[in-house]
């Protein structure tokens, strides 16, 4: 690059910057994904979604589904670092009179945030009155069994043929705990698309077929309540009210957790909720307050980890740390605690 500043000059210059400047620099160069890259990734996911719709309509016209759609951070401008994943939502249609949902806290498992979906009226509407009875286990709709239905289906699709039409390389990822397609849409760009079967109950509760992480056998029938749509909307609305940088702060935090192996276990939902809770105490979310708020966030997370409990802002009984092991809680807490004195160390690139 000619006689410009050397790498080490740049490095030294960067070290002199304040945390605020460092964070903003990190945000612009490492966190935020160029619009073009996002657009290409979205298009690849959309092409595949369209193919799958055609395939499912043709092959299984009587499977009661609403239209599949794509969702996730890639569609909310909340994805960070690389545009590399999306969720394909597959909404199942359940007959209202045949299925009911039972909150996890009312079951012997006592896990708020998870639900059982029970088959009702079997005496009047015997087995196979509902299409989804084939996924019934012990009287409950089994998310695992639902996933298996789609897993089998995906196995029967001729992906190389579809891929060559679309000019992508598509392959199902095996083994995978979720059902995932890997799409290579450019030589050096890959996208993973997760199938996420979804139930929308009568009261609007969204349940997804994503197993409890510490799934002992007795957890196997549990559906996970999803707060993603509501929590993301609330965060965005708060930013819109005051022109705040909460979403930017979230993206920085997500990138930090994505790039630091020791923090991989923290996910978007936990970080979003920690920021929502912080917003209840902290009024100033201007650009200038980004570093302050980022540090406050780290501090708050350390506190929640110490307590072993991060309440969901939309449903405080739900503990968003309930799927972490004690050891993971300790390690996360330790890493973040150390970062409080040297937060720059988190901004690895
Ligand atoms: P990111 O993947 O960290 O960028 O975060 P997202 O906000 O895109 O969240 C995706 C994760 O949330 C995945 O692990 C999903 O399984 C999970 N999830 C829970 N509920 C939903 C939902 O309603 N839509 C999507 N797309 N993902 C959800």
mmCIF file of C-alpha atoms and ligand atoms in Angstrom:
data_model
loop_
_atom_site.group_PDB
_atom_site.id
_atom_site.type_symbol
_atom_site.label_atom_id
_atom_site.label_comp_id
_atom_site.label_asym_id
_atom_site.label_seq_id
_atom_site.Cartn_x
_atom_site.Cartn_y
_atom_site.Cartn_z
ATOM 1 C CA UNK A 1 0.000 0.000 0.000
ATOM 2 C CA UNK A 2 2.864 2.407 -0.814
ATOM 3 C CA UNK A 3 4.417 4.572 1.876
ATOM 4 C CA UNK A 4 1.330 4.950 4.027
ATOM 5 C CA UNK A 5 1.248 4.099 7.710
ATOM 6 C CA UNK A 6 2.495 0.605 8.567
ATOM 7 C CA UNK A 7 0.443 -1.967 10.402
ATOM 8 C CA UNK A 8 2.185 -1.175 13.654
ATOM 9 C CA UNK A 9 1.607 2.569 13.216
ATOM 10 C CA UNK A 10 -2.053 1.835 12.788
ATOM 11 C CA UNK A 11 -2.040 -0.454 15.754
ATOM 12 C CA UNK A 12 -0.472 2.161 17.959
ATOM 13 C CA UNK A 13 -2.893 4.779 16.744
ATOM 14 C CA UNK A 14 -5.763 2.497 17.563
ATOM 15 C CA UNK A 15 -4.468 1.850 21.054
ATOM 16 C CA UNK A 16 -4.635 5.534 21.804
ATOM 17 C CA UNK A 17 -8.297 5.692 20.991
ATOM 18 C CA UNK A 18 -10.796 5.771 23.773
ATOM 19 C CA UNK A 19 -13.113 2.843 24.345
ATOM 20 C CA UNK A 20 -15.900 4.833 22.734
ATOM 21 C CA UNK A 21 -13.869 5.291 19.570
ATOM 22 C CA UNK A 22 -12.675 1.699 19.635
ATOM 23 C CA UNK A 23 -16.215 0.422 19.928
ATOM 24 C CA UNK A 24 -17.458 2.555 17.102
ATOM 25 C CA UNK A 25 -14.548 1.564 14.925
ATOM 26 C CA UNK A 26 -15.219 -2.098 15.741
ATOM 27 C CA UNK A 27 -18.881 -1.608 14.935
ATOM 28 C CA UNK A 28 -18.206 -0.071 11.550
ATOM 29 C CA UNK A 29 -15.417 -2.379 10.414
ATOM 30 C CA UNK A 30 -16.099 -5.727 12.005
ATOM 31 C CA UNK A 31 -19.661 -5.906 13.253
ATOM 32 C CA UNK A 32 -21.804 -4.328 10.599
ATOM 33 C CA UNK A 33 -22.210 -6.374 7.424
ATOM 34 C CA UNK A 34 -22.038 -4.586 4.055
ATOM 35 C CA UNK A 35 -25.508 -4.198 2.526
ATOM 36 C CA UNK A 36 -24.463 -6.038 -0.621
ATOM 37 C CA UNK A 37 -23.317 -9.105 1.315
ATOM 38 C CA UNK A 38 -26.602 -9.170 3.209
ATOM 39 C CA UNK A 39 -28.627 -8.854 0.028
ATOM 40 C CA UNK A 40 -26.878 -11.769 -1.686
ATOM 41 C CA UNK A 41 -27.311 -13.987 1.367
ATOM 42 C CA UNK A 42 -31.001 -13.065 1.664
ATOM 43 C CA UNK A 43 -31.522 -13.877 -1.978
ATOM 44 C CA UNK A 44 -29.898 -17.297 -1.657
ATOM 45 C CA UNK A 45 -32.147 -18.140 1.305
ATOM 46 C CA UNK A 46 -35.198 -16.894 -0.541
ATOM 47 C CA UNK A 47 -34.462 -18.974 -3.626
ATOM 48 C CA UNK A 48 -34.238 -22.098 -1.508
ATOM 49 C CA UNK A 49 -37.400 -21.249 0.403
ATOM 50 C CA UNK A 50 -39.260 -20.877 -2.912
ATOM 51 C CA UNK A 51 -38.011 -24.257 -4.140
ATOM 52 C CA UNK A 52 -39.029 -25.926 -0.906
ATOM 53 C CA UNK A 53 -42.517 -24.480 -1.076
ATOM 54 C CA UNK A 54 -42.993 -25.872 -4.556
ATOM 55 C CA UNK A 55 -41.637 -29.237 -3.500
ATOM 56 C CA UNK A 56 -43.835 -29.503 -0.399
ATOM 57 C CA UNK A 57 -47.016 -28.440 -2.195
ATOM 58 C CA UNK A 58 -46.395 -31.028 -4.878
ATOM 59 C CA UNK A 59 -45.231 -33.868 -2.705
ATOM 60 C CA UNK A 60 -47.414 -33.445 0.400
ATOM 61 C CA UNK A 61 -50.442 -31.371 -0.550
ATOM 62 C CA UNK A 62 -52.401 -32.460 2.527
ATOM 63 C CA UNK A 63 -49.806 -31.602 5.144
ATOM 64 C CA UNK A 64 -51.454 -28.805 7.139
ATOM 65 C CA UNK A 65 -48.908 -26.002 6.991
ATOM 66 C CA UNK A 66 -49.112 -22.287 6.638
ATOM 67 C CA UNK A 67 -46.737 -20.744 4.136
ATOM 68 C CA UNK A 68 -43.103 -21.141 5.187
ATOM 69 C CA UNK A 69 -41.127 -17.948 5.618
ATOM 70 C CA UNK A 70 -37.631 -16.810 6.411
ATOM 71 C CA UNK A 71 -36.723 -14.984 9.553
ATOM 72 C CA UNK A 72 -33.918 -14.144 11.935
ATOM 73 C CA UNK A 73 -31.333 -11.451 12.368
ATOM 74 C CA UNK A 74 -30.505 -11.436 8.655
ATOM 75 C CA UNK A 75 -33.993 -10.027 8.066
ATOM 76 C CA UNK A 76 -33.944 -7.572 10.984
ATOM 77 C CA UNK A 77 -30.591 -6.005 10.215
ATOM 78 C CA UNK A 78 -29.282 -7.538 13.439
ATOM 79 C CA UNK A 79 -26.903 -10.078 11.983
ATOM 80 C CA UNK A 80 -23.241 -9.417 12.707
ATOM 81 C CA UNK A 81 -19.771 -10.100 11.311
ATOM 82 C CA UNK A 82 -20.814 -12.318 8.367
ATOM 83 C CA UNK A 83 -24.148 -12.940 6.691
ATOM 84 C CA UNK A 84 -24.106 -16.667 7.260
ATOM 85 C CA UNK A 85 -27.364 -17.954 8.709
ATOM 86 C CA UNK A 86 -31.151 -17.721 8.609
ATOM 87 C CA UNK A 87 -34.160 -19.623 9.903
ATOM 88 C CA UNK A 88 -36.843 -21.111 7.728
ATOM 89 C CA UNK A 89 -40.034 -20.978 9.773
ATOM 90 C CA UNK A 90 -42.459 -23.829 9.119
ATOM 91 C CA UNK A 91 -45.816 -23.063 10.775
ATOM 92 C CA UNK A 92 -47.913 -26.162 11.457
ATOM 93 C CA UNK A 93 -51.685 -25.882 11.514
ATOM 94 C CA UNK A 94 -53.236 -27.596 14.546
ATOM 95 C CA UNK A 95 -56.968 -28.182 15.006
ATOM 96 C CA UNK A 96 -58.055 -25.967 17.912
ATOM 97 C CA UNK A 97 -60.297 -28.578 19.500
ATOM 98 C CA UNK A 98 -57.726 -31.349 19.284
ATOM 99 C CA UNK A 99 -54.659 -29.749 20.813
ATOM 100 C CA UNK A 100 -54.054 -27.633 23.891
ATOM 101 C CA UNK A 101 -50.913 -26.079 25.351
ATOM 102 C CA UNK A 102 -49.799 -26.465 28.945
ATOM 103 C CA UNK A 103 -47.225 -24.045 30.385
ATOM 104 C CA UNK A 104 -44.034 -25.697 31.643
ATOM 105 C CA UNK A 105 -44.494 -24.340 35.163
ATOM 106 C CA UNK A 106 -47.728 -26.338 35.444
ATOM 107 C CA UNK A 107 -45.963 -29.612 34.652
ATOM 108 C CA UNK A 108 -43.715 -31.767 36.821
ATOM 109 C CA UNK A 109 -40.708 -30.435 34.902
ATOM 110 C CA UNK A 110 -41.532 -26.943 36.159
ATOM 111 C CA UNK A 111 -39.734 -25.032 33.388
ATOM 112 C CA UNK A 112 -41.248 -21.644 32.546
ATOM 113 C CA UNK A 113 -40.675 -20.790 28.884
ATOM 114 C CA UNK A 114 -41.339 -24.338 27.704
ATOM 115 C CA UNK A 115 -44.715 -25.910 26.955
ATOM 116 C CA UNK A 116 -46.361 -29.256 26.410
ATOM 117 C CA UNK A 117 -48.885 -29.604 23.609
ATOM 118 C CA UNK A 118 -51.473 -32.170 24.609
ATOM 119 C CA UNK A 119 -53.810 -34.104 22.355
ATOM 120 C CA UNK A 120 -57.425 -33.593 23.498
ATOM 121 C CA UNK A 121 -60.689 -35.406 22.837
ATOM 122 C CA UNK A 122 -59.119 -38.679 21.752
ATOM 123 C CA UNK A 123 -62.337 -40.498 22.704
ATOM 124 C CA UNK A 124 -64.393 -38.550 20.144
ATOM 125 C CA UNK A 125 -61.681 -37.872 17.637
ATOM 126 C CA UNK A 126 -59.536 -41.023 17.620
ATOM 127 C CA UNK A 127 -55.935 -41.219 16.562
ATOM 128 C CA UNK A 128 -55.345 -39.973 13.008
ATOM 129 C CA UNK A 129 -58.220 -37.474 13.154
ATOM 130 C CA UNK A 130 -55.431 -34.928 13.098
ATOM 131 C CA UNK A 131 -52.630 -35.097 10.539
ATOM 132 C CA UNK A 132 -50.151 -34.367 13.326
ATOM 133 C CA UNK A 133 -51.256 -37.381 15.378
ATOM 134 C CA UNK A 134 -48.429 -39.213 13.652
ATOM 135 C CA UNK A 135 -46.082 -37.099 15.776
ATOM 136 C CA UNK A 136 -47.873 -37.847 19.035
ATOM 137 C CA UNK A 137 -45.771 -39.418 21.777
ATOM 138 C CA UNK A 138 -47.439 -40.408 25.040
ATOM 139 C CA UNK A 139 -50.418 -38.159 24.343
ATOM 140 C CA UNK A 140 -48.321 -35.099 23.479
ATOM 141 C CA UNK A 141 -47.158 -33.565 20.241
ATOM 142 C CA UNK A 142 -43.451 -34.317 20.087
ATOM 143 C CA UNK A 143 -41.220 -31.610 18.572
ATOM 144 C CA UNK A 144 -38.577 -34.258 18.012
ATOM 145 C CA UNK A 145 -40.974 -36.355 15.996
ATOM 146 C CA UNK A 146 -42.097 -33.306 13.996
ATOM 147 C CA UNK A 147 -38.474 -32.563 13.173
ATOM 148 C CA UNK A 148 -38.011 -36.160 12.075
ATOM 149 C CA UNK A 149 -40.866 -35.812 9.580
ATOM 150 C CA UNK A 150 -39.082 -32.887 7.958
ATOM 151 C CA UNK A 151 -35.736 -34.573 8.245
ATOM 152 C CA UNK A 152 -37.017 -37.532 6.215
ATOM 153 C CA UNK A 153 -38.579 -35.204 3.702
ATOM 154 C CA UNK A 154 -35.420 -33.195 3.212
ATOM 155 C CA UNK A 155 -33.644 -36.486 2.643
ATOM 156 C CA UNK A 156 -35.876 -37.223 -0.349
ATOM 157 C CA UNK A 157 -35.166 -33.936 -2.092
ATOM 158 C CA UNK A 158 -32.728 -33.969 -4.961
ATOM 159 C CA UNK A 159 -30.545 -31.133 -3.695
ATOM 160 C CA UNK A 160 -27.836 -31.406 -6.353
ATOM 161 C CA UNK A 161 -30.504 -30.914 -9.025
ATOM 162 C CA UNK A 162 -32.061 -27.925 -7.300
ATOM 163 C CA UNK A 163 -28.632 -26.560 -6.519
ATOM 164 C CA UNK A 164 -27.519 -26.699 -10.112
ATOM 165 C CA UNK A 165 -30.654 -24.882 -11.268
ATOM 166 C CA UNK A 166 -30.004 -22.132 -8.724
ATOM 167 C CA UNK A 167 -26.247 -22.280 -9.158
ATOM 168 C CA UNK A 168 -25.649 -23.080 -5.492
ATOM 169 C CA UNK A 169 -24.204 -26.073 -3.734
ATOM 170 C CA UNK A 170 -26.842 -27.243 -1.273
ATOM 171 C CA UNK A 171 -26.511 -30.051 1.219
ATOM 172 C CA UNK A 172 -28.271 -31.086 4.396
ATOM 173 C CA UNK A 173 -25.954 -30.945 7.390
ATOM 174 C CA UNK A 174 -25.629 -34.316 9.110
ATOM 175 C CA UNK A 175 -25.534 -34.904 11.927
ATOM 176 C CA UNK A 176 -27.097 -31.798 13.332
ATOM 177 C CA UNK A 177 -29.267 -31.274 16.383
ATOM 178 C CA UNK A 178 -31.487 -29.017 14.345
ATOM 179 C CA UNK A 179 -32.396 -29.615 10.730
ATOM 180 C CA UNK A 180 -30.012 -27.519 8.708
ATOM 181 C CA UNK A 181 -29.232 -26.925 5.064
ATOM 182 C CA UNK A 182 -25.869 -25.600 4.083
ATOM 183 C CA UNK A 183 -25.873 -23.437 1.005
ATOM 184 C CA UNK A 184 -22.740 -22.368 -0.726
ATOM 185 C CA UNK A 185 -23.826 -19.458 -2.854
ATOM 186 C CA UNK A 186 -20.414 -18.125 -3.818
ATOM 187 C CA UNK A 187 -17.037 -19.795 -3.736
ATOM 188 C CA UNK A 188 -16.182 -18.274 -0.387
ATOM 189 C CA UNK A 189 -19.630 -17.699 1.050
ATOM 190 C CA UNK A 190 -21.786 -20.143 2.921
ATOM 191 C CA UNK A 191 -25.171 -19.809 4.501
ATOM 192 C CA UNK A 192 -26.816 -22.216 6.889
ATOM 193 C CA UNK A 193 -30.578 -22.380 6.911
ATOM 194 C CA UNK A 194 -32.298 -23.970 9.915
ATOM 195 C CA UNK A 195 -35.749 -25.499 9.613
ATOM 196 C CA UNK A 196 -37.777 -24.297 12.542
ATOM 197 C CA UNK A 197 -41.235 -25.895 12.856
ATOM 198 C CA UNK A 198 -43.504 -23.459 14.666
ATOM 199 C CA UNK A 199 -46.877 -23.535 16.425
ATOM 200 C CA UNK A 200 -48.862 -20.353 16.940
ATOM 201 C CA UNK A 201 -51.353 -21.052 19.705
ATOM 202 C CA UNK A 202 -54.765 -19.412 20.000
ATOM 203 C CA UNK A 203 -53.566 -16.748 22.440
ATOM 204 C CA UNK A 204 -50.713 -15.829 20.102
ATOM 205 C CA UNK A 205 -48.006 -17.763 21.966
ATOM 206 C CA UNK A 206 -45.308 -18.950 19.545
ATOM 207 C CA UNK A 207 -43.771 -22.335 20.212
ATOM 208 C CA UNK A 208 -40.804 -23.645 18.261
ATOM 209 C CA UNK A 209 -39.452 -27.166 17.828
ATOM 210 C CA UNK A 210 -36.069 -26.411 19.294
ATOM 211 C CA UNK A 211 -35.249 -28.871 22.022
ATOM 212 C CA UNK A 212 -34.285 -27.968 25.568
ATOM 213 C CA UNK A 213 -30.503 -28.035 25.550
ATOM 214 C CA UNK A 214 -30.111 -30.119 28.653
ATOM 215 C CA UNK A 215 -32.776 -32.393 27.266
ATOM 216 C CA UNK A 216 -33.021 -35.317 29.534
ATOM 217 C CA UNK A 217 -35.572 -37.751 28.219
ATOM 218 C CA UNK A 218 -38.367 -36.179 30.225
ATOM 219 C CA UNK A 219 -37.761 -32.863 28.488
ATOM 220 C CA UNK A 220 -38.154 -34.384 25.058
ATOM 221 C CA UNK A 221 -41.760 -33.375 24.503
ATOM 222 C CA UNK A 222 -41.238 -29.744 25.449
ATOM 223 C CA UNK A 223 -41.824 -26.966 22.944
ATOM 224 C CA UNK A 224 -39.854 -23.785 23.388
ATOM 225 C CA UNK A 225 -41.696 -20.516 23.648
ATOM 226 C CA UNK A 226 -40.223 -17.946 21.288
ATOM 227 C CA UNK A 227 -40.119 -14.308 22.341
ATOM 228 C CA UNK A 228 -37.937 -13.249 19.465
ATOM 229 C CA UNK A 229 -40.473 -11.244 17.481
ATOM 230 C CA UNK A 230 -41.720 -9.329 20.532
ATOM 231 C CA UNK A 231 -38.333 -8.673 22.111
ATOM 232 C CA UNK A 232 -36.794 -7.475 18.857
ATOM 233 C CA UNK A 233 -39.768 -5.216 18.190
ATOM 234 C CA UNK A 234 -39.535 -3.719 21.672
ATOM 235 C CA UNK A 235 -35.843 -2.971 21.307
ATOM 236 C CA UNK A 236 -36.391 -1.338 17.940
ATOM 237 C CA UNK A 237 -39.349 0.705 19.235
ATOM 238 C CA UNK A 238 -37.280 2.067 22.135
ATOM 239 C CA UNK A 239 -34.549 3.154 19.713
ATOM 240 C CA UNK A 240 -37.108 4.804 17.502
ATOM 241 C CA UNK A 241 -38.608 6.769 20.392
ATOM 242 C CA UNK A 242 -35.337 8.398 21.402
ATOM 243 C CA UNK A 243 -33.031 7.892 18.416
ATOM 244 C CA UNK A 244 -31.033 5.537 20.625
ATOM 245 C CA UNK A 245 -28.230 3.081 19.900
ATOM 246 C CA UNK A 246 -29.575 0.017 21.689
ATOM 247 C CA UNK A 247 -29.561 -2.069 18.504
ATOM 248 C CA UNK A 248 -25.993 -0.960 17.795
ATOM 249 C CA UNK A 249 -25.041 -1.924 21.341
ATOM 250 C CA UNK A 250 -26.716 -5.307 20.825
ATOM 251 C CA UNK A 251 -24.809 -5.861 17.602
ATOM 252 C CA UNK A 252 -21.494 -5.025 19.248
ATOM 253 C CA UNK A 253 -22.308 -7.440 22.070
ATOM 254 C CA UNK A 254 -23.377 -10.161 19.623
ATOM 255 C CA UNK A 255 -20.157 -9.766 17.650
ATOM 256 C CA UNK A 256 -18.098 -9.909 20.842
ATOM 257 C CA UNK A 257 -19.807 -13.170 21.789
ATOM 258 C CA UNK A 258 -19.473 -14.580 18.280
ATOM 259 C CA UNK A 259 -15.762 -13.782 18.026
ATOM 260 C CA UNK A 260 -14.728 -14.813 21.562
ATOM 261 C CA UNK A 261 -14.899 -18.597 21.960
ATOM 262 C CA UNK A 262 -15.272 -18.194 25.722
ATOM 263 C CA UNK A 263 -18.485 -16.222 25.163
ATOM 264 C CA UNK A 264 -20.064 -18.325 22.392
ATOM 265 C CA UNK A 265 -22.695 -19.623 24.763
ATOM 266 C CA UNK A 266 -24.376 -16.233 25.099
ATOM 267 C CA UNK A 267 -27.056 -15.824 22.473
ATOM 268 C CA UNK A 268 -29.002 -13.011 20.853
ATOM 269 C CA UNK A 269 -32.046 -13.483 23.054
ATOM 270 C CA UNK A 270 -30.088 -13.243 26.298
ATOM 271 C CA UNK A 271 -28.262 -10.131 25.110
ATOM 272 C CA UNK A 272 -31.445 -8.512 23.817
ATOM 273 C CA UNK A 273 -33.215 -9.070 27.110
ATOM 274 C CA UNK A 274 -30.266 -7.817 29.145
ATOM 275 C CA UNK A 275 -30.402 -4.587 27.102
ATOM 276 C CA UNK A 276 -34.169 -4.318 27.530
ATOM 277 C CA UNK A 277 -33.745 -4.660 31.299
ATOM 278 C CA UNK A 278 -30.907 -2.129 31.279
ATOM 279 C CA UNK A 279 -33.157 0.267 29.354
ATOM 280 C CA UNK A 280 -35.521 0.300 32.316
ATOM 281 C CA UNK A 281 -32.774 1.876 34.460
ATOM 282 C CA UNK A 282 -30.665 3.672 31.919
ATOM 283 C CA UNK A 283 -32.203 6.604 30.047
ATOM 284 C CA UNK A 284 -29.333 7.785 27.863
ATOM 285 C CA UNK A 285 -28.812 5.616 24.778
ATOM 286 C CA UNK A 286 -27.211 8.234 22.546
ATOM 287 C CA UNK A 287 -24.235 7.498 20.364
ATOM 288 C CA UNK A 288 -21.950 9.174 22.927
ATOM 289 C CA UNK A 289 -23.180 6.788 25.628
ATOM 290 C CA UNK A 290 -22.364 3.643 23.633
ATOM 291 C CA UNK A 291 -19.203 2.759 25.582
ATOM 292 C CA UNK A 292 -20.847 3.502 28.927
ATOM 293 C CA UNK A 293 -23.841 1.397 28.091
ATOM 294 C CA UNK A 294 -21.711 -1.412 26.732
ATOM 295 C CA UNK A 295 -19.815 -1.526 30.042
ATOM 296 C CA UNK A 296 -23.092 -1.363 31.959
ATOM 297 C CA UNK A 297 -24.305 -4.297 29.898
ATOM 298 C CA UNK A 298 -21.207 -6.353 30.681
ATOM 299 C CA UNK A 299 -21.590 -5.491 34.355
ATOM 300 C CA UNK A 300 -25.256 -6.421 34.344
ATOM 301 C CA UNK A 301 -24.479 -9.752 32.676
ATOM 302 C CA UNK A 302 -21.861 -10.509 35.335
ATOM 303 C CA UNK A 303 -24.551 -9.889 37.961
ATOM 304 C CA UNK A 304 -27.109 -12.098 36.232
ATOM 305 C CA UNK A 305 -24.520 -14.850 35.863
ATOM 306 C CA UNK A 306 -23.628 -14.605 39.545
ATOM 307 C CA UNK A 307 -27.289 -15.037 40.346
ATOM 308 C CA UNK A 308 -27.582 -17.833 37.757
ATOM 309 C CA UNK A 309 -30.673 -16.113 36.491
ATOM 310 C CA UNK A 310 -31.526 -13.730 33.654
ATOM 311 C CA UNK A 311 -35.247 -12.986 33.617
ATOM 312 C CA UNK A 312 -36.893 -12.576 30.231
ATOM 313 C CA UNK A 313 -38.028 -8.940 30.004
ATOM 314 C CA UNK A 314 -41.336 -10.018 28.492
ATOM 315 C CA UNK A 315 -42.027 -12.869 30.902
ATOM 316 C CA UNK A 316 -39.976 -12.538 34.102
ATOM 317 C CA UNK A 317 -40.617 -16.076 35.287
ATOM 318 C CA UNK A 318 -38.580 -17.365 32.354
ATOM 319 C CA UNK A 319 -34.894 -17.758 33.217
ATOM 320 C CA UNK A 320 -32.891 -17.289 30.036
ATOM 321 C CA UNK A 321 -29.869 -18.928 31.671
ATOM 322 C CA UNK A 322 -31.744 -22.122 32.509
ATOM 323 C CA UNK A 323 -30.015 -24.101 29.777
ATOM 324 C CA UNK A 324 -26.474 -23.276 30.880
ATOM 325 C CA UNK A 325 -24.551 -25.709 33.056
ATOM 326 C CA UNK A 326 -23.042 -24.432 36.298
ATOM 327 C CA UNK A 327 -19.599 -24.643 34.767
ATOM 328 C CA UNK A 328 -20.639 -22.594 31.738
ATOM 329 C CA UNK A 329 -22.173 -19.967 34.014
ATOM 330 C CA UNK A 330 -18.910 -19.760 35.965
ATOM 331 C CA UNK A 331 -16.760 -19.489 32.849
ATOM 332 C CA UNK A 332 -18.930 -16.830 31.242
ATOM 333 C CA UNK A 333 -19.048 -14.874 34.478
ATOM 334 C CA UNK A 334 -15.285 -15.070 34.888
ATOM 335 C CA UNK A 335 -14.558 -13.967 31.321
ATOM 336 C CA UNK A 336 -16.920 -11.012 31.530
ATOM 337 C CA UNK A 337 -15.733 -10.050 35.000
ATOM 338 C CA UNK A 338 -12.138 -9.881 33.747
ATOM 339 C CA UNK A 339 -13.310 -7.847 30.768
ATOM 340 C CA UNK A 340 -14.668 -5.118 33.030
ATOM 341 C CA UNK A 341 -11.152 -3.880 33.730
ATOM 342 C CA UNK A 342 -9.931 -4.305 30.141
ATOM 343 C CA UNK A 343 -12.954 -4.203 27.842
ATOM 344 C CA UNK A 344 -10.750 -3.617 24.785
ATOM 345 C CA UNK A 345 -9.675 -7.241 25.001
ATOM 346 C CA UNK A 346 -13.203 -8.224 23.986
ATOM 347 C CA UNK A 347 -12.906 -6.452 20.656
ATOM 348 C CA UNK A 348 -10.914 -9.173 18.942
ATOM 349 C CA UNK A 349 -11.057 -9.207 15.172
HETATM 350 P P1 LIG B 1 -28.403 -14.611 15.709
HETATM 351 O O1 LIG B 1 -28.576 -15.924 15.061
HETATM 352 O O2 LIG B 1 -27.493 -14.631 16.873
HETATM 353 O O3 LIG B 1 -28.033 -13.544 14.756
HETATM 354 O O4 LIG B 1 -29.781 -14.217 16.339
HETATM 355 P P2 LIG B 1 -31.272 -14.263 15.811
HETATM 356 O O5 LIG B 1 -31.924 -13.117 16.436
HETATM 357 O O6 LIG B 1 -31.333 -14.405 14.337
HETATM 358 O O7 LIG B 1 -31.854 -15.549 16.496
HETATM 359 C C1 LIG B 1 -31.777 -16.781 15.912
HETATM 360 C C2 LIG B 1 -31.854 -17.835 17.001
HETATM 361 O O8 LIG B 1 -33.058 -17.672 17.746
HETATM 362 C C3 LIG B 1 -31.890 -19.216 16.436
HETATM 363 O O9 LIG B 1 -31.103 -20.032 17.268
HETATM 364 C C4 LIG B 1 -33.339 -19.640 16.538
HETATM 365 O O10 LIG B 1 -33.442 -21.014 16.774
HETATM 366 C C5 LIG B 1 -33.831 -18.852 17.721
HETATM 367 N N1 LIG B 1 -35.239 -18.418 17.601
HETATM 368 C C6 LIG B 1 -36.159 -18.453 18.584
HETATM 369 N N2 LIG B 1 -37.327 -17.966 18.157
HETATM 370 C C7 LIG B 1 -37.153 -17.586 16.881
HETATM 371 C C8 LIG B 1 -38.021 -16.998 15.914
HETATM 372 O O11 LIG B 1 -39.187 -16.713 16.163
HETATM 373 N N3 LIG B 1 -37.481 -16.743 14.694
HETATM 374 C C9 LIG B 1 -36.176 -17.036 14.419
HETATM 375 N N4 LIG B 1 -35.717 -16.741 13.207
HETATM 376 N N5 LIG B 1 -35.342 -17.597 15.305
HETATM 377 C C10 LIG B 1 -35.820 -17.865 16.527
#
